[in-house]
Short mmCIF file of C-alpha atoms in Angstrom, two decimals:
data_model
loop_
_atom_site.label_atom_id
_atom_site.label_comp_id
_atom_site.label_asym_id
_atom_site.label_seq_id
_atom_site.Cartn_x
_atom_site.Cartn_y
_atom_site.Cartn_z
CA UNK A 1 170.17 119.19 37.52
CA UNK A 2 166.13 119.35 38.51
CA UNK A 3 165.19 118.86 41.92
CA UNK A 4 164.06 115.02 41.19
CA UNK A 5 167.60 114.35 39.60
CA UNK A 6 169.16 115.48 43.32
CA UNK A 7 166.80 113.57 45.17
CA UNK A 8 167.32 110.40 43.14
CA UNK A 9 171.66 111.26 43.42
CA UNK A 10 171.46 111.44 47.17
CA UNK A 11 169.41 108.09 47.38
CA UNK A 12 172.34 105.90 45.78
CA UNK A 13 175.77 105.27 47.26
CA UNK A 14 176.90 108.69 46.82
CA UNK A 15 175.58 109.11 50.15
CA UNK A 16 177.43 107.54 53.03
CA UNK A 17 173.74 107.54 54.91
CA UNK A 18 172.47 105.09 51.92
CA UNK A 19 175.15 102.99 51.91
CA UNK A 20 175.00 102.68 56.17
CA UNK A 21 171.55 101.61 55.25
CA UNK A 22 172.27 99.17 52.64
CA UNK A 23 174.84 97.29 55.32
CA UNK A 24 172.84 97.78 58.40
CA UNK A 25 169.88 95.56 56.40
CA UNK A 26 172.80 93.12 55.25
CA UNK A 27 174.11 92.83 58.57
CA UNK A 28 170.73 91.97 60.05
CA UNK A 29 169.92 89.54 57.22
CA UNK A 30 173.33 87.70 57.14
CA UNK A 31 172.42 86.77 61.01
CA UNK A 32 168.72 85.62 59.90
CA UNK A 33 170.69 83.61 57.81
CA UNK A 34 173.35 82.58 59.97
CA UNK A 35 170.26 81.51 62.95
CA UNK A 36 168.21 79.36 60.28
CA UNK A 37 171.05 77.65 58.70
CA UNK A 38 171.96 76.66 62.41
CA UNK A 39 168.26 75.65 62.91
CA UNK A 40 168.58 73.30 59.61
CA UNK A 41 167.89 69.87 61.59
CA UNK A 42 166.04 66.64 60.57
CA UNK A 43 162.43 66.81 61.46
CA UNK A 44 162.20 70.57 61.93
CA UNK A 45 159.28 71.74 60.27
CA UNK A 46 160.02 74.14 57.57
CA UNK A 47 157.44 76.80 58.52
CA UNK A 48 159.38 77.16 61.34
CA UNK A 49 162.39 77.88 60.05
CA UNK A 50 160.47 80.58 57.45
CA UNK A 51 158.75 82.24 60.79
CA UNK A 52 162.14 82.23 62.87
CA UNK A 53 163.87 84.12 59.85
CA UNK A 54 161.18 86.82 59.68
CA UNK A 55 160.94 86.79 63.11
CA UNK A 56 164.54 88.03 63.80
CA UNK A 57 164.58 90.33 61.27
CA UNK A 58 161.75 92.28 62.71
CA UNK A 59 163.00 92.12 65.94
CA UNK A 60 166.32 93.64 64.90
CA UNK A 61 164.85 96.22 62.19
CA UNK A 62 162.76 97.32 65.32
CA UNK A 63 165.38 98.65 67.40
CA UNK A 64 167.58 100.03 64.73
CA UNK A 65 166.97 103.49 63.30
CA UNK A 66 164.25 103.64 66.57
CA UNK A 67 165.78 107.43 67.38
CA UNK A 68 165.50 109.43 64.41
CA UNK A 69 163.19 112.72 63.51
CA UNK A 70 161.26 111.50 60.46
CA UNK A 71 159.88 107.36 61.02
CA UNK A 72 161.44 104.92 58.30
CA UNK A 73 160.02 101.71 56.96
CA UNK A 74 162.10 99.05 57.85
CA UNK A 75 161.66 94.99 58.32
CA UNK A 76 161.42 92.27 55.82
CA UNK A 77 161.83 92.64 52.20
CA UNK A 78 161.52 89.00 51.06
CA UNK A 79 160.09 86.63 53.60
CA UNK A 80 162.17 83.28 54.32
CA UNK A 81 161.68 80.59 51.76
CA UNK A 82 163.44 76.93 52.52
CA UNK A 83 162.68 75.14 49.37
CA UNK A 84 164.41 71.63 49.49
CA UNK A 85 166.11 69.36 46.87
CA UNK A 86 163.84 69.37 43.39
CA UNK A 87 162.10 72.25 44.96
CA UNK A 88 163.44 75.51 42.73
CA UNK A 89 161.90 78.91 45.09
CA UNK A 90 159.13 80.47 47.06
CA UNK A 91 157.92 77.46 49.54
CA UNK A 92 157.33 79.62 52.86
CA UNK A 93 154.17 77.57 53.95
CA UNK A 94 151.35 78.09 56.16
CA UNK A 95 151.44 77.83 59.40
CA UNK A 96 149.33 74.92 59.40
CA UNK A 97 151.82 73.04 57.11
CA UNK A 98 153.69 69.82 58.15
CA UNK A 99 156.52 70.06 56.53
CA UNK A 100 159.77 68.58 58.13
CA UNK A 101 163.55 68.53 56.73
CA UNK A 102 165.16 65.27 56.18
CA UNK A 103 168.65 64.00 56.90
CA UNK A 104 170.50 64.55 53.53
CA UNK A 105 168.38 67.34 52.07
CA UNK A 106 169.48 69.83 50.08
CA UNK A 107 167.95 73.14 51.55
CA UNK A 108 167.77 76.83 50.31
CA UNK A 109 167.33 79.69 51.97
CA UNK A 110 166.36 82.75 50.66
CA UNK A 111 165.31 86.18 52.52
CA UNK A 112 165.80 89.74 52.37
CA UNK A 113 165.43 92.58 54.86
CA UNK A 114 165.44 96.66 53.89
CA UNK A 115 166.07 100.03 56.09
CA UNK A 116 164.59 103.04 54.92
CA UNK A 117 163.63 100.79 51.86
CA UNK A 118 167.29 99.95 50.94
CA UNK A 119 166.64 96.31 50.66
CA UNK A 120 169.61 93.30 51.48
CA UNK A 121 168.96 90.16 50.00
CA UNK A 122 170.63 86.79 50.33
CA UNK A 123 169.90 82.97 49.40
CA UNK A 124 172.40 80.10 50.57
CA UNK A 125 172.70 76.05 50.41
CA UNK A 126 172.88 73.82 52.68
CA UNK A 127 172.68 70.27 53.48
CA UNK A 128 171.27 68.32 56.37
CA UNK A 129 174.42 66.02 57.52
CA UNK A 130 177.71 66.35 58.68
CA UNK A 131 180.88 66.47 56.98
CA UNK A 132 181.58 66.95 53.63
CA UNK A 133 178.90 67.43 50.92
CA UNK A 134 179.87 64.83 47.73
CA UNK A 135 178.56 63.90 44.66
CA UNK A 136 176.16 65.51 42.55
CA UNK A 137 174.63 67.32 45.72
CA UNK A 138 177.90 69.07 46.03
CA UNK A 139 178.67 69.34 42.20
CA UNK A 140 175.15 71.44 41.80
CA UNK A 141 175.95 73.92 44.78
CA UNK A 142 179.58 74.08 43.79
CA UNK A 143 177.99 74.87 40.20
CA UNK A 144 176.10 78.20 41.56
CA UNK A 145 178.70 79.02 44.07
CA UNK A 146 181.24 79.46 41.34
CA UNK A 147 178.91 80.99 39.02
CA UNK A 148 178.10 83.70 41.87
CA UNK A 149 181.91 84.47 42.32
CA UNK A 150 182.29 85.01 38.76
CA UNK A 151 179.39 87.18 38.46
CA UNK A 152 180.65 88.94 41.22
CA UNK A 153 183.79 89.90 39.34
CA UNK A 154 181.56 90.53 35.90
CA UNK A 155 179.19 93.01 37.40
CA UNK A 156 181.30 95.94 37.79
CA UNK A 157 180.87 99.34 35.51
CA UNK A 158 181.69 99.10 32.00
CA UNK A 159 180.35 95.54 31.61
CA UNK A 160 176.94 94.50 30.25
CA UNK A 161 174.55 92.43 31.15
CA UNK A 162 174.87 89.47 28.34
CA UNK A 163 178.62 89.07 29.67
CA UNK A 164 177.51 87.54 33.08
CA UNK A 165 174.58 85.81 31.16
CA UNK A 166 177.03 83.78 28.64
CA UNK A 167 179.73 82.97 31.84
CA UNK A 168 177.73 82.02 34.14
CA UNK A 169 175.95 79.07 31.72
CA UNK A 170 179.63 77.88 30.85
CA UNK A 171 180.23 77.69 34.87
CA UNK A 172 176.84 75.40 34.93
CA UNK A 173 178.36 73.63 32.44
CA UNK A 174 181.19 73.09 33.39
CA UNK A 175 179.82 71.03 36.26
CA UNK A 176 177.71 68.87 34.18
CA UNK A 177 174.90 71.34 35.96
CA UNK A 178 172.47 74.15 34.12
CA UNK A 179 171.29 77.44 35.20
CA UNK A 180 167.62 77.15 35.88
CA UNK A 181 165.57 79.28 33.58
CA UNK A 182 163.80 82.33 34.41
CA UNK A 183 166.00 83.90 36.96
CA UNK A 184 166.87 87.17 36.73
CA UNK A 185 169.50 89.10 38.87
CA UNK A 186 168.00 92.40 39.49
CA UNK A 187 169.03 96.32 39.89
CA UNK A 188 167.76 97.03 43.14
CA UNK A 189 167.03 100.60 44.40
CA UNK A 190 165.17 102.32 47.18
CA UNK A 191 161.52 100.78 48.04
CA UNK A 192 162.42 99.03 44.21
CA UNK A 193 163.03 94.92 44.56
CA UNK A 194 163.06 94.36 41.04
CA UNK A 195 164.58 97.48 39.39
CA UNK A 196 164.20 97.30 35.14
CA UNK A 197 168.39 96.76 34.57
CA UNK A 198 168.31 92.91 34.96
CA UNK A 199 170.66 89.97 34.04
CA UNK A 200 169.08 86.86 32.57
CA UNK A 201 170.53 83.95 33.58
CA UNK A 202 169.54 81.68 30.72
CA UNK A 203 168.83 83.35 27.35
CA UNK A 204 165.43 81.77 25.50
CA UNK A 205 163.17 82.77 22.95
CA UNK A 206 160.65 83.01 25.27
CA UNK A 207 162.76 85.76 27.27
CA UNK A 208 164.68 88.56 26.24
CA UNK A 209 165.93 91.51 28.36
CA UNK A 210 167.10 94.96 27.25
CA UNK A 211 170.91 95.23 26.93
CA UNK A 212 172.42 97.31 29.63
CA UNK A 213 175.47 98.45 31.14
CA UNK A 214 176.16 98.02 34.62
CA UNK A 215 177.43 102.11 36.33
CA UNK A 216 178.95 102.82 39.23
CA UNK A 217 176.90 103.45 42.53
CA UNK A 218 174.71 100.65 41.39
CA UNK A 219 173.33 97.95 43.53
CA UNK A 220 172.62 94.66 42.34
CA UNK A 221 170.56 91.31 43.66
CA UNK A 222 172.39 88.41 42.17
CA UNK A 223 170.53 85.61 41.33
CA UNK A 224 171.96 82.12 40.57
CA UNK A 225 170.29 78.77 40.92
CA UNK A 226 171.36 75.67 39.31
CA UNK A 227 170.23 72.25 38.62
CA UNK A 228 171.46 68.92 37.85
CA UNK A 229 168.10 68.75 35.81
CA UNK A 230 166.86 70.31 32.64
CA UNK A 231 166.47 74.05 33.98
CA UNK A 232 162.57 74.19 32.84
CA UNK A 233 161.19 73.99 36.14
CA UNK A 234 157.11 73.61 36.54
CA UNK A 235 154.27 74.85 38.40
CA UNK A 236 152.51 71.82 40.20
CA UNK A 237 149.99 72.90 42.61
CA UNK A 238 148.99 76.95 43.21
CA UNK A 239 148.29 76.47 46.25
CA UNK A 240 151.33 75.94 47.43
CA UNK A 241 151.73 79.83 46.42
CA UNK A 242 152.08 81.90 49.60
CA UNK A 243 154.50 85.21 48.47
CA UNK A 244 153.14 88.31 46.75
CA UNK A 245 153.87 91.47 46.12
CA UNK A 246 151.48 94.49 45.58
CA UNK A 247 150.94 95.43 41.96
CA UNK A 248 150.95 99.27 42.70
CA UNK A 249 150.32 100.06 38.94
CA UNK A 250 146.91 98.22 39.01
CA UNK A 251 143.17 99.32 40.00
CA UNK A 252 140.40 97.08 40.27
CA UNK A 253 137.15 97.21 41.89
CA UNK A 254 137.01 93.93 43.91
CA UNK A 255 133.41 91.91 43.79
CA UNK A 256 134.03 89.92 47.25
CA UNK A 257 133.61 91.38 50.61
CA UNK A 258 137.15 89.00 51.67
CA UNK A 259 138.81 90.11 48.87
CA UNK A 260 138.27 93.99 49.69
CA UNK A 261 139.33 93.36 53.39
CA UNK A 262 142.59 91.56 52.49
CA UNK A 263 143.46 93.64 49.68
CA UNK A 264 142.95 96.83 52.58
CA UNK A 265 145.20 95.13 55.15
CA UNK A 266 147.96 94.03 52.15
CA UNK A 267 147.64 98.01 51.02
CA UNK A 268 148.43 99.45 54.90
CA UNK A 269 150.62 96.51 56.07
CA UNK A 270 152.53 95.77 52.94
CA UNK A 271 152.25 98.12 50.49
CA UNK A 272 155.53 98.01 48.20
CA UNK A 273 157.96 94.66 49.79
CA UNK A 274 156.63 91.25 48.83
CA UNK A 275 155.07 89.27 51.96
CA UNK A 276 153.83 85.71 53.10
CA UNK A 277 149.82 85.08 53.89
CA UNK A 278 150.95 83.77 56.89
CA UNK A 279 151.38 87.36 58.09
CA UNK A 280 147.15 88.07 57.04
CA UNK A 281 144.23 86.62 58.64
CA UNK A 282 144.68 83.25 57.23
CA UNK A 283 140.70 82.20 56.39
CA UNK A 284 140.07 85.48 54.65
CA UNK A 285 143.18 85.24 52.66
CA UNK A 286 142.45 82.46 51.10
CA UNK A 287 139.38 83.46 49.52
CA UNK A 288 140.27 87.02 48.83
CA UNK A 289 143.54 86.40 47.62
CA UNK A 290 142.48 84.55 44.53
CA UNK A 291 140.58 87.09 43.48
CA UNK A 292 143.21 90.06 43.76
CA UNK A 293 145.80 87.80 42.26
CA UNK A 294 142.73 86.87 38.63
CA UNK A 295 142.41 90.79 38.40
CA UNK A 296 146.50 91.51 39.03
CA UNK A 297 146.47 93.52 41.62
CA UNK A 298 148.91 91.53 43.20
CA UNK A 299 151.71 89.53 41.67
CA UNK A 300 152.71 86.01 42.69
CA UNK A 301 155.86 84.01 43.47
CA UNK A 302 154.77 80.44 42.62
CA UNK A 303 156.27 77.55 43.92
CA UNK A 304 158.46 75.97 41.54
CA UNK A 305 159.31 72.40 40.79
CA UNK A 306 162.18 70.44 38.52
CA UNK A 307 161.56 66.56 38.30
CA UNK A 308 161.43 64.39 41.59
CA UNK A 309 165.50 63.29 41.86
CA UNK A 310 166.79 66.70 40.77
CA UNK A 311 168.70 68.55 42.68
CA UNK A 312 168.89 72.83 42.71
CA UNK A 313 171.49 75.29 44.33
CA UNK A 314 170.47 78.60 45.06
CA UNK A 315 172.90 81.49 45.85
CA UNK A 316 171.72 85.39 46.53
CA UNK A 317 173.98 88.23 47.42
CA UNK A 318 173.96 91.46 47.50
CA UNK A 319 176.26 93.91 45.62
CA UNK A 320 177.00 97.56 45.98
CA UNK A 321 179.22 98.99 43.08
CA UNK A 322 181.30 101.36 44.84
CA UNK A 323 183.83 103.76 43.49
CA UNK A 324 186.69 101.15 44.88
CA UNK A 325 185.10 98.45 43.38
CA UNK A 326 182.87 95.23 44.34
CA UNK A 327 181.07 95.37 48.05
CA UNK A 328 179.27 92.31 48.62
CA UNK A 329 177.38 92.33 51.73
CA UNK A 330 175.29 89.59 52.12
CA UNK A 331 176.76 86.02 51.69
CA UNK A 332 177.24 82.87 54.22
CA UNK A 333 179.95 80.24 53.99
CA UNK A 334 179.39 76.74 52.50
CA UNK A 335 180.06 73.80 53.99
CA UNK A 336 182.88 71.66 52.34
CA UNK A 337 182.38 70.31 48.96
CA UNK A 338 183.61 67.77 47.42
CA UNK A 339 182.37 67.79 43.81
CA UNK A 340 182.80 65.02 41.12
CA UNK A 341 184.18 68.04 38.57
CA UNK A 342 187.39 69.69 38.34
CA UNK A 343 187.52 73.69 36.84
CA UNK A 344 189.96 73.50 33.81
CA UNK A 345 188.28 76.16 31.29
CA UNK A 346 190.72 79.12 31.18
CA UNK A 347 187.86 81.16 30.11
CA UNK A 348 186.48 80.33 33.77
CA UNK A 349 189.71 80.38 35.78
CA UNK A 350 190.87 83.98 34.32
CA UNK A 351 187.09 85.16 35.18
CA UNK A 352 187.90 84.21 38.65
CA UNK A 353 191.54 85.73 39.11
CA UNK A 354 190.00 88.48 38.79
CA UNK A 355 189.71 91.10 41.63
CA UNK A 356 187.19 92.35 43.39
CA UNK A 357 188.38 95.49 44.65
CA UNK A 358 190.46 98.10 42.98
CA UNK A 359 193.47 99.05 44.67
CA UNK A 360 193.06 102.34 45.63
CA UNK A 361 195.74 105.11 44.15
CA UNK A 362 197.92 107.78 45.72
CA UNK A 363 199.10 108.33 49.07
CA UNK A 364 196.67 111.08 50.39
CA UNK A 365 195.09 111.01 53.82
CA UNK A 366 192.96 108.18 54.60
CA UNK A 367 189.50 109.38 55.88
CA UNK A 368 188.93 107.81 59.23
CA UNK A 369 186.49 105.12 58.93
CA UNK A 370 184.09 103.23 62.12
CA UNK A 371 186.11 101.41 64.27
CA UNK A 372 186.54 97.92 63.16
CA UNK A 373 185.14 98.61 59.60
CA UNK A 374 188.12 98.83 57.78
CA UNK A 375 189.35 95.84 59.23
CA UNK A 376 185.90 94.06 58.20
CA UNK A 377 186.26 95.38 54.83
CA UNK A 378 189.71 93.74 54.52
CA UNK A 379 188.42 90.64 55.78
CA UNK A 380 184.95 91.06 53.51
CA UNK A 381 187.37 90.76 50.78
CA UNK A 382 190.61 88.17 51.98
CA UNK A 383 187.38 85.84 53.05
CA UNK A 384 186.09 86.16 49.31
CA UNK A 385 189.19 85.90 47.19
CA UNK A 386 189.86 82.66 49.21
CA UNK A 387 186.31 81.87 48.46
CA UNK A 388 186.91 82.23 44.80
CA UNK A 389 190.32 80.25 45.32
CA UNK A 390 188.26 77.41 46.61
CA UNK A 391 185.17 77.85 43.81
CA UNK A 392 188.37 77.15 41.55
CA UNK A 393 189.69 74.36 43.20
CA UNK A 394 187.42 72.57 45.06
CA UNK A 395 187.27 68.92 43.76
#
């Protein structure tokens, strides 16, 4: 084994230091999640809601990891987006955006944070009222909520990719609902947001994917939004375009003085994890960032749109494939649902009887684990078999 081959082996979950990593960033960015949702109120303007998110995760990055020899990168690795009803991704607007929520919208959430690069990302839905979400609202979330809990049990070593593509369309379906195209539920390594082992979500001419199978010690972003729409969502305005992410691949020798200061403070300040241009000097960025984006140095995350009166779901977790089977580590409980479908495919049902975990064999000594973390484990898992339960029966 070269020296780059032992590197790369002690940077996955064969090391119990990586995999601390990978659920100190989930713990921090289930919370973010956990303080927006709570912050999900009519008239609150949605820039808020993006800058409180990234706020707390700096905050707690900052004091974690604050003691150690060598200094680690740590903070946000996807800034908050709250896109709402027909919206599909990305809206994290500027801070001079007005913006409110509504009572009765249909919000997503999306963020991601990373220690040490090891990145923990997570989208949820929610809607502004109390009690029980009905109709087609809660048809469309119950529609990606059920397609994430059988992906969770489909991405597991051994499987491929196109198995998780093909079940998780029949789950859309099965709610009257499609998967929106162009999603892609990445392999996720260190520094690496996007990793080249992906799962399309909706197969089309116009997008293929190499065929892969998913190994052990993998981590996985997976990505499922759905729509009561046609799935084809549209770009309406660039402007509304506020994420990027550094095109490290890509030289260019930039003509504008604005364009050669932002692209400077994007190289020190953000050089691998997409960010917002909230977080630059606003008037340059606009200028300069047009011209880095013509000449791809940096890549966008447009703002998609389905048609006025859709509605789209999004949920994000996390997933480490550990030796003992499925750890997901980011997630964030829906509220109740009361869809207009009922879950009678067998195809579906036997998908989600199936476990998460693998029971573990023999009777050897158990290795002592943190206090408390066994216990959360067990409950990590009871809380998402009773998810799937529910994902099943909910109707």
């Amino acid at each position: 084994m070269s020296d780059e081959e032992r590197e790369e082996r002690e940077l996955d979950l064969t090391s119990p230091e990586v995999v601390t990593k990978y659920k100190t960033a989930a713990e921090i960015v289930n919370k973010a999640l956990q303080l927006v949702v709570s912050e999900c109120k009519p008239k609150v303007k949605i820039v808020h809601l993006c800058e409180k998110g990234d706020s707390f995760i700096k905050e707690q990055t900052g004091s974690t990891y604050k003691n150690v020899k060598k200094k680690i990168e740590r903070g946000v690795a996807f800034p908050t987006c709250i896109s709402v009803n027909n919206t599909v991704c990305h809206f994290s607007p500027l801070a001079s955006d007005e913006t409110v929520l509504e009572e009765g919208d249909l919000v997503k959430i999306d963020m991601g944070c990373h220690i040490d690069g090891f990145i923990a990302v997570v989208a949820h839905t929610h809607v502004v009222q109390e009690g029980p979400v009905t109709g087609r609202a809660a048809d469309v979330i119950a529609a990606a909520n059920t397609a994430a809990e059988v992906a969770l049990r489909l991405v597991r070593p051994g499987k491929k990719n196109q198995d998780v593509t093909e079940a998780i369309q029949k789950v859309a379906a099965a709610y009257d609902c499609r998967i929106v195209e162009g999603v892609l539920s990445h392999q996720m390594k260190q520094f690496v947001i996007d990793g080249n082992k992906v799962v399309l979500n909706v197969t089309s001419p116009e997008m293929r994917v190499d065929d892969a199978e998913f190994e052990e010690n993998e981590v996985y972003a997976i990505d499922i939004v759905t729509t009561t729409g046609d799935g084809k969502p549209k770009l309406l305005d660039e402007k509304q375009t506020t994420i990027y992410k550094r095109a490290v691949d890509k030289t260019y020798n930039l003509k504008m003085k604005a364009s050669r200061f932002i692209f400077s403070e994007i190289s020190q300040k953000f050089p691998i994890m997409p960010f917002t241009a909230r977080d630059l000097e606003e008037k340059r960025a606009r200028f300069g960032l047009v011209e880095c984006v013509n000449h791809e140095l940096l890549q966008p995350y447009p703002v998609l749109h389905e048609k006025p009166g859709d509605l789209v779901a999004h949920i994000k977790f996390t997933v480490l494939l550990m030796p003992n089977g499925s750890d997901r580590v980011t997630s964030h409980p829906l509220q109740e649902l009361k869809p207009t479908k009922t879950i009678d495919d067998p195809d579906i049902k036997a998908w989600l009887s199936l476990p998460v975990k693998t029971k573990k064999k023999g009777g050897g000594k158990k290795k002592k684990g943190k206090k408390g973390e066994k216990a959360e484990d067990s409950a990590q898992t009871e809380a998402m078999d009773e998810e799937a339960n529910d994902a099943a029966t909910q109707s």
